[in-house]
Coordinates of C-alpha atoms in Angstrom, one line a residue:
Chain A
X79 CA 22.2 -140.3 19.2
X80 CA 21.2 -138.7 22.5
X81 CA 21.7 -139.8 25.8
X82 CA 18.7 -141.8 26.5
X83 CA 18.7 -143.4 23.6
X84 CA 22.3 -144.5 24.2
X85 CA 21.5 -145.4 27.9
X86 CA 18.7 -147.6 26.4
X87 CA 20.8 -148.9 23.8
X88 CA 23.5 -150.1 26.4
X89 CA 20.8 -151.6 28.5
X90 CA 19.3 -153.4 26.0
X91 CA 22.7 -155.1 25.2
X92 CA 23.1 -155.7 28.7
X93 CA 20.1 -157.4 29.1
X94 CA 20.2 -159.6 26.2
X95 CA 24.1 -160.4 27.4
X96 CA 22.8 -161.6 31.2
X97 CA 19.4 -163.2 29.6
X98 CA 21.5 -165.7 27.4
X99 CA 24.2 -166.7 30.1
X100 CA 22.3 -166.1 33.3
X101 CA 25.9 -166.1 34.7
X102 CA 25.0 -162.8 37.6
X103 CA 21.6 -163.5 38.3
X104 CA 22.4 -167.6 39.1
X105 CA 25.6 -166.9 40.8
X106 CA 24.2 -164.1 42.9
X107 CA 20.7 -166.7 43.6
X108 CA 22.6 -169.5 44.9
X109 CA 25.2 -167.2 46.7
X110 CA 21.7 -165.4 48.6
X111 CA 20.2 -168.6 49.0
X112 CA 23.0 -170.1 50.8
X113 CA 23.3 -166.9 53.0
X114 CA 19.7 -167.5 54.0
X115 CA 19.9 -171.0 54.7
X116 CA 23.0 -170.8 56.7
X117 CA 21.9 -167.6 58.8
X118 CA 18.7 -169.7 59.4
X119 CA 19.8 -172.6 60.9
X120 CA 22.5 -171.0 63.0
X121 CA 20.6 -169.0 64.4
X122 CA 16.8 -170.7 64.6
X123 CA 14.6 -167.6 65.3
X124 CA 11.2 -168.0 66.7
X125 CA 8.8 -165.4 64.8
X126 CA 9.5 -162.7 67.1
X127 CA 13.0 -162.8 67.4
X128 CA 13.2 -162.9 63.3
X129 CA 11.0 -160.0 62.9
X130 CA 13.8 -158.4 65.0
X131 CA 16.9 -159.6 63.0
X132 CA 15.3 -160.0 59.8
X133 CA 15.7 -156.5 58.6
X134 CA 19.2 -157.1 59.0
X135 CA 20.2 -160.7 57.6
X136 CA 18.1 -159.7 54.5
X137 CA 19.9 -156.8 53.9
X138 CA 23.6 -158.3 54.7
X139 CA 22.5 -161.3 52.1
X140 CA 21.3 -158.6 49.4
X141 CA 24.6 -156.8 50.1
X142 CA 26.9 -159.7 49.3
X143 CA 24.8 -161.0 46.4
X144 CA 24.8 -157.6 45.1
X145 CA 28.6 -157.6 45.0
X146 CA 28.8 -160.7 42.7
X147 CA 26.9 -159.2 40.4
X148 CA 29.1 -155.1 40.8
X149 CA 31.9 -157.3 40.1
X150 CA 31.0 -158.4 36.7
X151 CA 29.4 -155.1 35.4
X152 CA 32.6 -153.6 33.8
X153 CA 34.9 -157.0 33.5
X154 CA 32.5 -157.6 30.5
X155 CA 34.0 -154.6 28.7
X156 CA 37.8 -154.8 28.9
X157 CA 37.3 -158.0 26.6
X158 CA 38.4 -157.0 23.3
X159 CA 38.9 -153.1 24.3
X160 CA 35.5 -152.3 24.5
X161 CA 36.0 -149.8 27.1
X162 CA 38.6 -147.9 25.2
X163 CA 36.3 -148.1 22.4
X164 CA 33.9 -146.2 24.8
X165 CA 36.8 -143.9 25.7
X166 CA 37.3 -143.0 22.5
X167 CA 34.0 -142.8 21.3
X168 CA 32.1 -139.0 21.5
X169 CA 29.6 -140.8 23.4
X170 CA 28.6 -139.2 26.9
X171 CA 30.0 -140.9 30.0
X172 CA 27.0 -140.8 32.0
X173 CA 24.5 -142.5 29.5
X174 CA 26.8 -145.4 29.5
X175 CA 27.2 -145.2 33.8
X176 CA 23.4 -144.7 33.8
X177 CA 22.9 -148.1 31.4
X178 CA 25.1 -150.0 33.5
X179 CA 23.7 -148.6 37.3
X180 CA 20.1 -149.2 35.8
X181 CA 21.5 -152.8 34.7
X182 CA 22.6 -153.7 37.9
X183 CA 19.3 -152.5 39.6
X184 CA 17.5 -154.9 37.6
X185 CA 19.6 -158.2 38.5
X186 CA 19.4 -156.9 42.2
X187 CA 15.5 -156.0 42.1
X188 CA 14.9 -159.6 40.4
X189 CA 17.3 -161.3 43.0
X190 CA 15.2 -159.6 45.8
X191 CA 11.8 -160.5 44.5
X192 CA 12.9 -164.2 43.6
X193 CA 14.7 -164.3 47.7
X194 CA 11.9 -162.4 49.6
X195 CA 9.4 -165.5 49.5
X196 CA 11.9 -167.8 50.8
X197 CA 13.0 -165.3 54.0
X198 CA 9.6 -165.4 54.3
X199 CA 8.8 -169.1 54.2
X200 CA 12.9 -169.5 56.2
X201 CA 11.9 -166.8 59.3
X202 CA 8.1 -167.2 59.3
X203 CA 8.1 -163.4 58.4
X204 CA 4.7 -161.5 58.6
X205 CA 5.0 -157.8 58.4
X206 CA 2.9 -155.7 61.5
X207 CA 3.8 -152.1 60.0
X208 CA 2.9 -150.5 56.9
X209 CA 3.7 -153.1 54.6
X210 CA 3.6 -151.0 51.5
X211 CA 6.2 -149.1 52.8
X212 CA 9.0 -152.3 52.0
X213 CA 8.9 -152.2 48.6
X214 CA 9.8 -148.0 48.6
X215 CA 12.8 -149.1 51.3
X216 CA 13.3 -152.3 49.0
X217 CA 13.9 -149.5 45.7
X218 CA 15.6 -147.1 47.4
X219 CA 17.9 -149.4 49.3
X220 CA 18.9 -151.0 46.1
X221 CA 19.7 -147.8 44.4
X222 CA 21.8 -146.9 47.1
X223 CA 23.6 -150.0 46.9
X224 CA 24.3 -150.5 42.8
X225 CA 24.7 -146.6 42.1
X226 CA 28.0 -146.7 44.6
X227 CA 28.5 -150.4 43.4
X228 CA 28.8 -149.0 39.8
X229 CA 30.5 -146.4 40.2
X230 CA 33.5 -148.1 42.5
X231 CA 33.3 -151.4 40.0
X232 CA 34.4 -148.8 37.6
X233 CA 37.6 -147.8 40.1
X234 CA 38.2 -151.1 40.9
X235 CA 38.6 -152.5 37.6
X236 CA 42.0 -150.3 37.4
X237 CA 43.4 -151.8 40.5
X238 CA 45.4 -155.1 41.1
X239 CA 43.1 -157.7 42.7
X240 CA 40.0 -155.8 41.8
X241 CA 36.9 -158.5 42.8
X242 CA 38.5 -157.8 46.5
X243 CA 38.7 -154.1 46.2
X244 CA 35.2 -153.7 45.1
X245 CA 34.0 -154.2 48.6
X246 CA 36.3 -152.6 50.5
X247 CA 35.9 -149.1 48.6
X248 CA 31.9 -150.3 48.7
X249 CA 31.1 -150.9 52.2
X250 CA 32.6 -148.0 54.5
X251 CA 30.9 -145.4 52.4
X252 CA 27.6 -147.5 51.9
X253 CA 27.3 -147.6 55.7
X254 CA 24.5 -144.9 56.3
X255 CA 22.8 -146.2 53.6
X256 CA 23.2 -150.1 55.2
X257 CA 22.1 -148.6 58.4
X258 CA 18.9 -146.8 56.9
X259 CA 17.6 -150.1 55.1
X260 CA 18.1 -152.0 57.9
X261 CA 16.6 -149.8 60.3
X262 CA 13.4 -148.9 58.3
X263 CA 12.6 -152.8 57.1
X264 CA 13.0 -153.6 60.6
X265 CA 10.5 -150.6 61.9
X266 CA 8.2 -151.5 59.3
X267 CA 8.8 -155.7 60.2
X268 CA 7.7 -155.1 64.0
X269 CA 5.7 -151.6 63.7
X270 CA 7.0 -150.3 66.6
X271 CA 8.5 -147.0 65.2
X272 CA 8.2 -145.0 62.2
X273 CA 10.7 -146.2 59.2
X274 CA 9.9 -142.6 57.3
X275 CA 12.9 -140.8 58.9
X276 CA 14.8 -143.7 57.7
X277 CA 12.8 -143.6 54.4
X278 CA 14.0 -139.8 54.1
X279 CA 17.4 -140.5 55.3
X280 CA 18.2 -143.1 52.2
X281 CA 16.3 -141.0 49.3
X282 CA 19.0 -137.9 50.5
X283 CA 21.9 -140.4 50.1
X284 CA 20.7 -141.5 46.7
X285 CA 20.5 -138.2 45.5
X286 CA 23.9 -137.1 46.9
X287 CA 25.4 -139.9 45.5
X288 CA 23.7 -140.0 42.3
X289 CA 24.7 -136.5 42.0
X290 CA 28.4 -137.3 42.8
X291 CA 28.4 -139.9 40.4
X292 CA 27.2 -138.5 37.5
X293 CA 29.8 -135.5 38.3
X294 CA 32.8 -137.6 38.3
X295 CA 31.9 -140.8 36.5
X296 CA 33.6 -139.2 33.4
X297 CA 36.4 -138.4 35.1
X298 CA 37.4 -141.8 36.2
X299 CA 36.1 -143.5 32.7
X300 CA 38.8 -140.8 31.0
X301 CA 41.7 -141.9 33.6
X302 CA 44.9 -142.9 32.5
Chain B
X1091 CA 62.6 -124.1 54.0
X1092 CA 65.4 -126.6 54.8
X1093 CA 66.4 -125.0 58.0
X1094 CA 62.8 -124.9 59.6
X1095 CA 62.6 -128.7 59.4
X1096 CA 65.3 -129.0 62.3
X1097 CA 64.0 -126.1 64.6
X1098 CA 60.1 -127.6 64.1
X1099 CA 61.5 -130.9 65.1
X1100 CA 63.6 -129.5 68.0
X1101 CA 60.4 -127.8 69.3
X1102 CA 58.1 -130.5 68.9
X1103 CA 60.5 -132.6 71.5
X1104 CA 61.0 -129.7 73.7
X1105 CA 56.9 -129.3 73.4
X1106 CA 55.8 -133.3 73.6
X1107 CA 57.8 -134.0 76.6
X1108 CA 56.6 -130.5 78.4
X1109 CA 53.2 -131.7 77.6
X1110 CA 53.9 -134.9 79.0
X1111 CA 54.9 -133.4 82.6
X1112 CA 52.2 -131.2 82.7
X1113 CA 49.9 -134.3 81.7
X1114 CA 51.2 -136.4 84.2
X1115 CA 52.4 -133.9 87.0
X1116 CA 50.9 -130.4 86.8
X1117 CA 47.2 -131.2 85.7
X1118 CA 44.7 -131.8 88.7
X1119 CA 43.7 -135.6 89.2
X1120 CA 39.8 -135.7 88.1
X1121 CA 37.8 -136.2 91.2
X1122 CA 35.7 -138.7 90.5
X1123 CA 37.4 -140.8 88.0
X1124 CA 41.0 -140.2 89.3
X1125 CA 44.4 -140.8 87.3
X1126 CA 42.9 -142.7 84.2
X1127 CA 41.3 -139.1 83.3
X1128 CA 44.7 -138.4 82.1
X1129 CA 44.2 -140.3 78.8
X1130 CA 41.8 -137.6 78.0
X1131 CA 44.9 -135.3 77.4
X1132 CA 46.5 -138.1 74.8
X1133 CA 43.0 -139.0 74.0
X1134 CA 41.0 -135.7 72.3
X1135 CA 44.4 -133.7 70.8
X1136 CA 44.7 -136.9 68.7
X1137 CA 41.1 -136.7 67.5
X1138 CA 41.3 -133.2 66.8
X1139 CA 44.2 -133.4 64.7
X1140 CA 43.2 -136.7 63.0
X1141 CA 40.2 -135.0 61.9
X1142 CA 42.5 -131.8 60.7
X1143 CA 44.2 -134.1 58.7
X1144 CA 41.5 -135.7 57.2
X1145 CA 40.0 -132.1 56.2
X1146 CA 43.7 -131.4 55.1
X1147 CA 43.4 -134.5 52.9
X1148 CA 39.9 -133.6 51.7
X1149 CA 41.1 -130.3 50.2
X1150 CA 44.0 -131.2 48.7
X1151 CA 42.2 -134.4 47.1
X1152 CA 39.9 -131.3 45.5
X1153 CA 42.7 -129.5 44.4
X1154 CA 43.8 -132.4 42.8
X1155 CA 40.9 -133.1 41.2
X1156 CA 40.8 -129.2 39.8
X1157 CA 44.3 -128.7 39.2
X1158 CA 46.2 -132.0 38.8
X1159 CA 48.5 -130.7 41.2
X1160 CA 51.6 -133.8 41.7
X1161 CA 52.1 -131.6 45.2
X1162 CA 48.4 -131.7 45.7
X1163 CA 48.3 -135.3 45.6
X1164 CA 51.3 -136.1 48.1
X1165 CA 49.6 -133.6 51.0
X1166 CA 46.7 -135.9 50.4
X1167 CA 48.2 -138.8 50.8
X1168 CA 50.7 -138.0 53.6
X1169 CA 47.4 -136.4 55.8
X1170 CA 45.9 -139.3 55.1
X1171 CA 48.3 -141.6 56.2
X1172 CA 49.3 -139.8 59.3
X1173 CA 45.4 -138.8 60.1
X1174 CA 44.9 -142.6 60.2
X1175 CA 47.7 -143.2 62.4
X1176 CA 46.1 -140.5 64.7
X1177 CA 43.0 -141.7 64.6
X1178 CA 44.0 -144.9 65.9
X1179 CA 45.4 -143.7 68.9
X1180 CA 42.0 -142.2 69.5
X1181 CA 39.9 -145.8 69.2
X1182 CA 42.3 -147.2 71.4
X1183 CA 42.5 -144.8 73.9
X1184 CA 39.2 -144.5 73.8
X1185 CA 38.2 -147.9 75.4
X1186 CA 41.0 -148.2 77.8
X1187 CA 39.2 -144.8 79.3
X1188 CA 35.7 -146.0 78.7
X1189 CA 36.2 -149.3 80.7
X1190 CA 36.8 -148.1 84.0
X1191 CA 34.7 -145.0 84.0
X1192 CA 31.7 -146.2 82.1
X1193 CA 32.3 -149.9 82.4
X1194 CA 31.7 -151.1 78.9
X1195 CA 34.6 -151.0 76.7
X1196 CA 32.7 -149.4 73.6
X1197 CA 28.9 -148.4 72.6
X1198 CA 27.6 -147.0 69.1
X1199 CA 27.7 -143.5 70.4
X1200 CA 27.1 -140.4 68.0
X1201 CA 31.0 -139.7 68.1
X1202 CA 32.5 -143.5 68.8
X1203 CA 30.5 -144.2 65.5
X1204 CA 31.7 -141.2 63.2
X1205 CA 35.0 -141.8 64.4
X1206 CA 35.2 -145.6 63.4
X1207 CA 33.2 -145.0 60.4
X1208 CA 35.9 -142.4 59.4
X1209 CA 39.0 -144.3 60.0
X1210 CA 37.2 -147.4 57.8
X1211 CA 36.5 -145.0 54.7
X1212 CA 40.6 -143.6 55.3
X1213 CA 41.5 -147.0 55.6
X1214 CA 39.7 -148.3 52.4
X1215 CA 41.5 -144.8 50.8
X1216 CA 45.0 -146.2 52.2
X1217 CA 43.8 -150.0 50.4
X1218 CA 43.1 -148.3 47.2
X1219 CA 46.1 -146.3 47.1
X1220 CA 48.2 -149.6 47.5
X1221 CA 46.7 -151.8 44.9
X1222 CA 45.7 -149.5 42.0
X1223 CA 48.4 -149.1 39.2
X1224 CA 50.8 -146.1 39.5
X1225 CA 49.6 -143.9 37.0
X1226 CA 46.1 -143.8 37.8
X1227 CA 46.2 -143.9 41.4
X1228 CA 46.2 -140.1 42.5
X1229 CA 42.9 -139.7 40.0
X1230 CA 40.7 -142.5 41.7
X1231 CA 42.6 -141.6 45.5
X1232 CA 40.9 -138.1 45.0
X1233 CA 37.5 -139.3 43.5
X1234 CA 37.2 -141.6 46.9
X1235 CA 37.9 -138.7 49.3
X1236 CA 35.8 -136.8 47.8
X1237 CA 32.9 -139.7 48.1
X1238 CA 34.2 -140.0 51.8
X1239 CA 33.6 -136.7 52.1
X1240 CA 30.1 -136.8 50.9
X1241 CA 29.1 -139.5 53.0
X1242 CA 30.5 -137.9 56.0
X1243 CA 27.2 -135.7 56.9
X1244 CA 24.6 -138.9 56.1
X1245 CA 26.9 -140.8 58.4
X1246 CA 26.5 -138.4 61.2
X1247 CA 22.7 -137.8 60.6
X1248 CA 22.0 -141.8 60.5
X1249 CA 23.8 -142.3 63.8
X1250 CA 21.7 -139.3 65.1
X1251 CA 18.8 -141.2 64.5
X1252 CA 20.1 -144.5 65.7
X1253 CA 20.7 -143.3 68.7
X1254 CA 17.3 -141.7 69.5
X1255 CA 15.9 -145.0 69.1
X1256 CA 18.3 -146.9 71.0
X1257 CA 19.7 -144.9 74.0
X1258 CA 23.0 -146.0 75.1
X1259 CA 25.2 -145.4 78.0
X1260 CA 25.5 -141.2 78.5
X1261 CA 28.5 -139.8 77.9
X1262 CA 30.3 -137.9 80.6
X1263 CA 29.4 -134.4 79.1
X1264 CA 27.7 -131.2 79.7
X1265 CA 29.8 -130.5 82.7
X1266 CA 32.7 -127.8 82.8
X1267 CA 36.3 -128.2 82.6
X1268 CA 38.6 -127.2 84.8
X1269 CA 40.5 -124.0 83.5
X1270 CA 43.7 -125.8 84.4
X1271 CA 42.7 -128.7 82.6
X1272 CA 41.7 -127.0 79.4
X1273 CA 45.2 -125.3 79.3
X1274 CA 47.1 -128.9 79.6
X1275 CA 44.8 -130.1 77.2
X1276 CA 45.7 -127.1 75.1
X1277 CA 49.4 -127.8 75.1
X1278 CA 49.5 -131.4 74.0
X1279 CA 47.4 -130.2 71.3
X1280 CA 49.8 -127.9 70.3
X1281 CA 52.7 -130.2 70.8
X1282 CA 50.4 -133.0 69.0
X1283 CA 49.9 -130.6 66.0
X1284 CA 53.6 -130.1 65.9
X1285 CA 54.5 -133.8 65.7
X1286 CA 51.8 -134.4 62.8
X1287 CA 52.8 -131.6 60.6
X1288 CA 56.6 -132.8 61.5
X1289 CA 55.7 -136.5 60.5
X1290 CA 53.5 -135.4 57.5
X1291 CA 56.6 -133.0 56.3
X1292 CA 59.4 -135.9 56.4
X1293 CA 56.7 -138.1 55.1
X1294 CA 56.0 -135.7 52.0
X1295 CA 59.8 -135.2 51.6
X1296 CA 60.4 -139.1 51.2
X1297 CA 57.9 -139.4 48.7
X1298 CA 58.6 -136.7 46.3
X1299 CA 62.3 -138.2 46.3
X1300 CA 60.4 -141.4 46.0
X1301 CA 58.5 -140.4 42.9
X1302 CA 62.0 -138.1 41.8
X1303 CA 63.7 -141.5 42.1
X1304 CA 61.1 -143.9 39.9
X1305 CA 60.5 -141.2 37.2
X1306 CA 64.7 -141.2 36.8
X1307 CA 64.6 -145.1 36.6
X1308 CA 62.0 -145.1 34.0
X1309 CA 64.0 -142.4 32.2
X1310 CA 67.0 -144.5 32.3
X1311 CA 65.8 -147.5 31.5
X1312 CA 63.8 -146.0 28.4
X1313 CA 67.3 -144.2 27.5
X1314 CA 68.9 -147.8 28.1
X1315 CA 66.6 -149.6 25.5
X1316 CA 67.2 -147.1 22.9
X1317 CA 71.1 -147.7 23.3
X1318 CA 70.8 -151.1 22.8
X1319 CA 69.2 -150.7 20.0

């Protein structure tokens, strides 16, 4: 079997796993959806002052949701020893880190596509940039996000306590990345700069960090 | 080997507190923001050596990572330890000079940012270090510093950015420093540097008797089972 086909395999199983229990994709909804609701009424923007903050409540409420569903990415596999199975299996490393970061893009893509109306409806949102730019931010963002989630939800498995570590080893290194979604979906929100600096700026730390990933994915998968 | 440990810790005394007097005494009071300039000498030796730790840390983490190197792992975790410490001192110094001379206690400045940014990702490396199980822990200590280290050139350039958009409070630089300032400054460096390599080297000698000491229990208690049985 070759790496893609494994990688599809994988995903495929994946797929099929969250499509019969729905458990990520309804735990991380409701989670976003109360994130939305409660930033909304504590904070009651007018249309202006939302285009403002917008850029960064979405992003915070993506970021949390997104955790929900990091967390449960390799917990699935220590069930029976499937992930020694892996170990031991000649299988490459990196088509089975690949399966799972594509995995999570998916749940996290959906979650945003199925959240974006209501911020709309919730913060009377209406876009005065480029609006075709979002969904490259939206893409890139998200990559940013679930390539390190992956990656550290494959550390934090090995660690006492691991659906608190996953954040803490998450968040300080997703910082620029944080920084560079909100920034460009709020320049692209109010149109009053340019979000393709930004845009640049978060396509560099996806390949970085893709690279680093696929360098030492098999490193940690082998630990022991 | 042995012997150097007392002379460097006689000499970092004799150093700290002659840094001290010529801090306090010897170095000329700033002219327009007076005695509370004096931080500065506590203030940028302490971020200069945090980050030398935190490079220490970075290349021994990438040692470890090539060689598996037990010795490798221990300078990584000591620097890291102590380069946190140190970095400390520097965000709290930091505001109690910021608030009188710029009047704000803190702003999302280029270096105010890198610096806190840095001391989160060490502290999250301190966090993992702590809860992951013994065996694995150097492994996936050495895989986050270098991560860390990735992300500490996209921090920089975001902040860069940030920062042309939203100009902040300008920092008190460009102008020149007083020769007899720079020297001052110079020797609580030195005497700095001498503390965190003496703290770091008592530091790394406790934990390789630490890790002598657990690999002899194990030892023991797998002789101890075998007796019984």
């Amino acid at each position: 079997m070759t790496t893609s086909s494994l990688t599809r395999a994988t995903l495929a199983k994946d797929l099929r796993l969250e499509w019969r229990s729905k458990d990520a994709i309804n735990s991380m909804l409701f989670f976003a959806l109360l994130v939305v609701v409660i930033f909304s009424f504590s904070f009651n923007p007018t249309a202006e002052e939302s285009r403002q903050i917008a850029g960064g409540l979405v992003w915070v409420a993506f970021l949390f949701a997104a955790v929900v569903a990091l967390n449960q990415t390799w917990a699935r596999e220590l069930r029976n020893q499937v992930l020694d199975a892996y170990r031991v299996s000649p299988a490459p490393a990196n088509s089975l880190f690949l399966a799972k970061a594509f995995g999570n893009f998916i749940f996290v893509a959906v979650l945003e596509a199925l959240m974006t109306p209501l911020f709309i409806v919730f913060y009377n949102l209406r876009a005065l940039g480029p609006t075709w730019q979002l969904p490259v931010v939206a893409a890139l963002g998200t990559w940013a996000l679930v390539v390190n989630g992956t990656f550290f939800a494959a550390m934090s498995i090995r660690t006492r306590s691991r659906e608190i570590m996953l954040p803490l080893l998450l968040f300080p290194i997703s910082i620029p990345a944080v920084l560079a979604m909100v920034e460009a979906t709020s320049a692209i929100l109010s149109g009053e700069y340019s979000a393709r600096p930004w845009i640049a700026l978060l396509a560099t730390y996806d390949v970085v960090f893709t690279t680093g990933c696929l360098l030492l994915f098999e490193t940690v998968l082998d630990a022991e | 080997m042995k012997r150097a440990f007392p002379i460097l810790a006689v000499l970092t005394a004799v150093l700290l507190s002659y840094a001290l007097y010529q801090a306090l005494e010897v170095a000329p009071t700033e002219a327009t923001m007076g005695d509370v300039q004096r931080i500065f000498y506590y203030h940028v030796p302490s971020a200069w050596t945090a980050f030398l730790l935190f490079l220490t840390n970075f290349v021994a983490s990438v040692v470890y990572l090539i060689r598996r190197n037990t010795k490798a792992d221990i300078v990584a975790l000591v620097s890291a330890e102590v380069g946190v410490v140190f970095c400390t001192v520097v965000l709290v110094t930091g505001p109690i000079w910021a608030r009188p001379v710029w009047g704000i206690w803190w702003t999302w400045d280029l270096r105010l940012t890198l610096t806190l940014v840095l001391w989160l990702i060490y502290v999250s490396y301190l966090m993992l270090r702590r809860f992951s199980s013994s065996g694995q822990t150097p492994l996936m200590a050495a895989v986050l510093a270098v991560f860390g280290a990735l992300d500490v050139p996209l921090v920089y350039f975001s902040i860069w950015y940030f920062r042309t958009q939203h100009p902040s409070p300008v920092i008190g630089g460009g102008g020149s420093l007083d020769p007899r300032m720079g020297r001052v400054l110079l020797i609580n460096w030195a005497a700095f540097l001498c503390f965190a390599v003496l703290v770091c080297w008592s530091r790394y000698r406790v934990e390789r008797l630490q890790r002598e000491v657990e690999e002899t229990q194990a030892l023991e208690g797998l002789l101890e089972s075998r007796g019984a049985r």
